[in-house]
PDB file of C-alpha atoms in Angstrom:
ATOM      1  CA  MET A   1      58.575  89.994 109.425  1.00  0.00           C
ATOM      2  CA  GLU A   2      54.933  90.985 109.259  1.00  0.00           C
ATOM      3  CA  TYR A   3      53.942  87.323 109.334  1.00  0.00           C
ATOM      4  CA  VAL A   4      55.842  86.710 112.554  1.00  0.00           C
ATOM      5  CA  TYR A   5      54.298  89.828 114.084  1.00  0.00           C
ATOM      6  CA  ALA A   6      50.865  88.580 113.068  1.00  0.00           C
ATOM      7  CA  ALA A   7      51.556  85.250 114.757  1.00  0.00           C
ATOM      8  CA  LEU A   8      52.751  87.015 117.910  1.00  0.00           C
ATOM      9  CA  LEU A   9      49.648  89.199 117.893  1.00  0.00           C
ATOM     10  CA  LEU A  10      47.388  86.172 117.565  1.00  0.00           C
ATOM     11  CA  ASN A  11      49.267  84.422 120.355  1.00  0.00           C
ATOM     12  CA  SER A  12      48.980  87.490 122.577  1.00  0.00           C
ATOM     13  CA  ALA A  13      45.224  87.599 121.920  1.00  0.00           C
ATOM     14  CA  GLU A  14      45.088  83.869 122.754  1.00  0.00           C
ATOM     15  CA  LYS A  15      43.740  83.097 119.299  1.00  0.00           C
ATOM     16  CA  GLU A  16      44.561  80.009 117.281  1.00  0.00           C
ATOM     17  CA  ILE A  17      47.423  80.505 114.850  1.00  0.00           C
ATOM     18  CA  ASN A  18      46.387  78.940 111.561  1.00  0.00           C
ATOM     19  CA  GLU A  19      46.337  79.904 107.900  1.00  0.00           C
ATOM     20  CA  ASP A  20      42.950  81.600 108.101  1.00  0.00           C
ATOM     21  CA  THR A  21      43.678  83.725 111.170  1.00  0.00           C
ATOM     22  CA  LEU A  22      47.127  84.724 109.905  1.00  0.00           C
ATOM     23  CA  THR A  23      45.631  85.683 106.543  1.00  0.00           C
ATOM     24  CA  ASP A  24      42.978  87.777 108.285  1.00  0.00           C
ATOM     25  CA  VAL A  25      45.553  89.671 110.369  1.00  0.00           C
ATOM     26  CA  ILE A  26      47.891  90.249 107.425  1.00  0.00           C
ATOM     27  CA  GLU A  27      45.084  91.509 105.204  1.00  0.00           C
ATOM     28  CA  ALA A  28      43.689  93.678 108.027  1.00  0.00           C
ATOM     29  CA  ALA A  29      47.088  95.381 108.097  1.00  0.00           C
ATOM     30  CA  GLY A  30      46.678  96.204 104.411  1.00  0.00           C
ATOM     31  CA  ILE A  31      49.262  93.689 103.206  1.00  0.00           C
ATOM     32  CA  GLU A  32      48.623  91.221 100.426  1.00  0.00           C
ATOM     33  CA  ALA A  33      48.840  87.784 102.045  1.00  0.00           C
ATOM     34  CA  ASP A  34      51.345  85.344 100.554  1.00  0.00           C
ATOM     35  CA  GLU A  35      49.859  81.864 100.972  1.00  0.00           C
ATOM     36  CA  ALA A  36      53.228  80.119 100.735  1.00  0.00           C
ATOM     37  CA  ARG A  37      54.719  82.217 103.518  1.00  0.00           C
ATOM     38  CA  ILE A  38      51.667  81.699 105.691  1.00  0.00           C
ATOM     39  CA  LYS A  39      51.770  77.922 105.174  1.00  0.00           C
ATOM     40  CA  ALA A  40      55.487  77.862 105.933  1.00  0.00           C
ATOM     41  CA  LEU A  41      55.010  79.862 109.124  1.00  0.00           C
ATOM     42  CA  THR A  42      52.108  77.798 110.408  1.00  0.00           C
ATOM     43  CA  THR A  43      54.073  74.613 109.715  1.00  0.00           C
ATOM     44  CA  ALA A  44      57.140  76.002 111.481  1.00  0.00           C
ATOM     45  CA  LEU A  45      55.084  77.019 114.517  1.00  0.00           C
ATOM     46  CA  GLU A  46      53.199  73.722 114.915  1.00  0.00           C
ATOM     47  CA  ASP A  47      55.466  72.356 117.655  1.00  0.00           C
ATOM     48  CA  VAL A  48      56.599  75.674 119.116  1.00  0.00           C
ATOM     49  CA  ASP A  49      55.441  77.019 122.460  1.00  0.00           C
ATOM     50  CA  ILE A  50      55.531  80.717 121.583  1.00  0.00           C
ATOM     51  CA  GLU A  51      55.230  81.879 125.205  1.00  0.00           C
ATOM     52  CA  GLU A  52      58.219  79.764 126.193  1.00  0.00           C
ATOM     53  CA  ALA A  53      60.254  80.946 123.190  1.00  0.00           C
ATOM     54  CA  VAL A  54      59.506  84.595 123.968  1.00  0.00           C
ATOM     55  CA  GLN A  55      60.414  84.137 127.644  1.00  0.00           C
ATOM     56  CA  LYS A  56      63.696  82.418 126.750  1.00  0.00           C
ATOM     57  CA  GLN A  57      64.567  85.234 124.390  1.00  0.00           C
ATOM     58  CA  ALA A  58      63.668  87.865 126.953  1.00  0.00           C
ATOM     59  CA  ALA A  59      65.826  86.118 129.580  1.00  0.00           C
ATOM     60  CA  ALA A  60      68.827  85.821 127.260  1.00  0.00           C
ATOM     61  CA  PRO A  61      71.590  88.341 127.909  1.00  0.00           C
ATOM     62  CA  ALA A  62      71.328  91.350 125.682  1.00  0.00           C
ATOM     63  CA  ALA A  63      73.835  91.110 122.871  1.00  0.00           C
ATOM     64  CA  PRO A  64      74.405  93.697 120.193  1.00  0.00           C
ATOM     65  CA  ALA A  65      72.554  92.873 117.027  1.00  0.00           C
ATOM     66  CA  GLN A  66      74.824  91.784 114.200  1.00  0.00           C
ATOM     67  CA  THR A  67      73.384  93.401 111.155  1.00  0.00           C
ATOM     68  CA  GLY A  68      75.067  93.910 107.851  1.00  0.00           C
ATOM     69  CA  ALA A  69      75.637  97.565 108.723  1.00  0.00           C
ATOM     70  CA  THR A  70      77.208  96.654 112.065  1.00  0.00           C
ATOM     71  CA  GLU A  71      79.482  94.096 110.431  1.00  0.00           C
ATOM     72  CA  GLU A  72      80.506  96.595 107.772  1.00  0.00           C
ATOM     73  CA  GLN A  73      81.227  99.167 110.460  1.00  0.00           C
ATOM     74  CA  GLY A  74      83.349  96.622 112.339  1.00  0.00           C
ATOM     75  CA  GLU A  75      85.269  95.790 109.169  1.00  0.00           C
ATOM     76  CA  LYS A  76      85.879  99.500 108.487  1.00  0.00           C
ATOM     77  CA  GLU A  77      87.121  99.984 112.053  1.00  0.00           C
ATOM     78  CA  ASP A  78      89.478  97.004 111.663  1.00  0.00           C
ATOM     79  CA  GLU A  79      90.813  98.449 108.400  1.00  0.00           C
ATOM     80  CA  GLU A  80      91.309 101.848 110.032  1.00  0.00           C
ATOM     81  CA  GLU A  81      93.208 100.238 112.913  1.00  0.00           C
ATOM     82  CA  GLU A  82      95.438  98.359 110.465  1.00  0.00           C
ATOM     83  CA  GLU A  83      96.125 101.586 108.568  1.00  0.00           C
ATOM     84  CA  GLU A  84      96.971 103.367 111.826  1.00  0.00           C
ATOM     85  CA  ASP A  85      99.320 100.541 112.815  1.00  0.00           C
ATOM     86  CA  GLU A  86     101.021 100.750 109.406  1.00  0.00           C
ATOM     87  CA  GLU A  87     101.356 104.529 109.771  1.00  0.00           C
ATOM     88  CA  GLU A  88     102.914 104.075 113.219  1.00  0.00           C
ATOM     89  CA  GLU A  89     105.379 101.527 111.834  1.00  0.00           C
ATOM     90  CA  VAL A  90     106.337 103.881 109.019  1.00  0.00           C
ATOM     91  CA  SER A  91     106.730 106.745 111.467  1.00  0.00           C
ATOM     92  CA  GLU A  92     108.987 104.653 113.706  1.00  0.00           C
ATOM     93  CA  GLU A  93     111.092 103.600 110.721  1.00  0.00           C
ATOM     94  CA  GLU A  94     111.403 107.198 109.560  1.00  0.00           C
ATOM     95  CA  ALA A  95     112.368 108.268 113.061  1.00  0.00           C
ATOM     96  CA  ALA A  96     115.012 105.548 113.255  1.00  0.00           C
ATOM     97  CA  GLU A  97     116.442 106.647 109.904  1.00  0.00           C
ATOM     98  CA  GLY A  98     116.584 110.238 111.103  1.00  0.00           C
ATOM     99  CA  LEU A  99     118.385 109.234 114.299  1.00  0.00           C
ATOM    100  CA  GLY A 100     120.815 107.108 112.300  1.00  0.00           C
ATOM    101  CA  SER A 101     121.860 110.132 110.279  1.00  0.00           C
ATOM    102  CA  LEU A 102     122.982 111.849 113.481  1.00  0.00           C
ATOM    103  CA  PHE A 103     125.631 109.205 114.007  1.00  0.00           C
ATOM    104  CA  GLU A 104     126.963 109.123 110.447  1.00  0.00           C
ATOM    105  CA  ASP A 105     130.295 110.736 109.661  1.00  0.00           C
TER     106      ASP A 105
END
């Protein structure tokens, strides 16, 4: 993520985003620069208008982030709902059995 932040910082400062400038920003932040990651990022950003991409993202409707923790929480909630439904079914069955005993001879 630091590499993307470095690219955004360079873009904001209206500096050229290349391997040298990215390396300088990363190292200035006290992070050991990974040449492969820097090359990959500069290659990926060659045909990207960062300003346009940022504006599109900012204009997109806000959606909740789907992180692993959020997904796990959603799964737990689904499981809890299923357990509650099962408990309700059992309770209804038990209630029906109890009512049935009232009508037995």
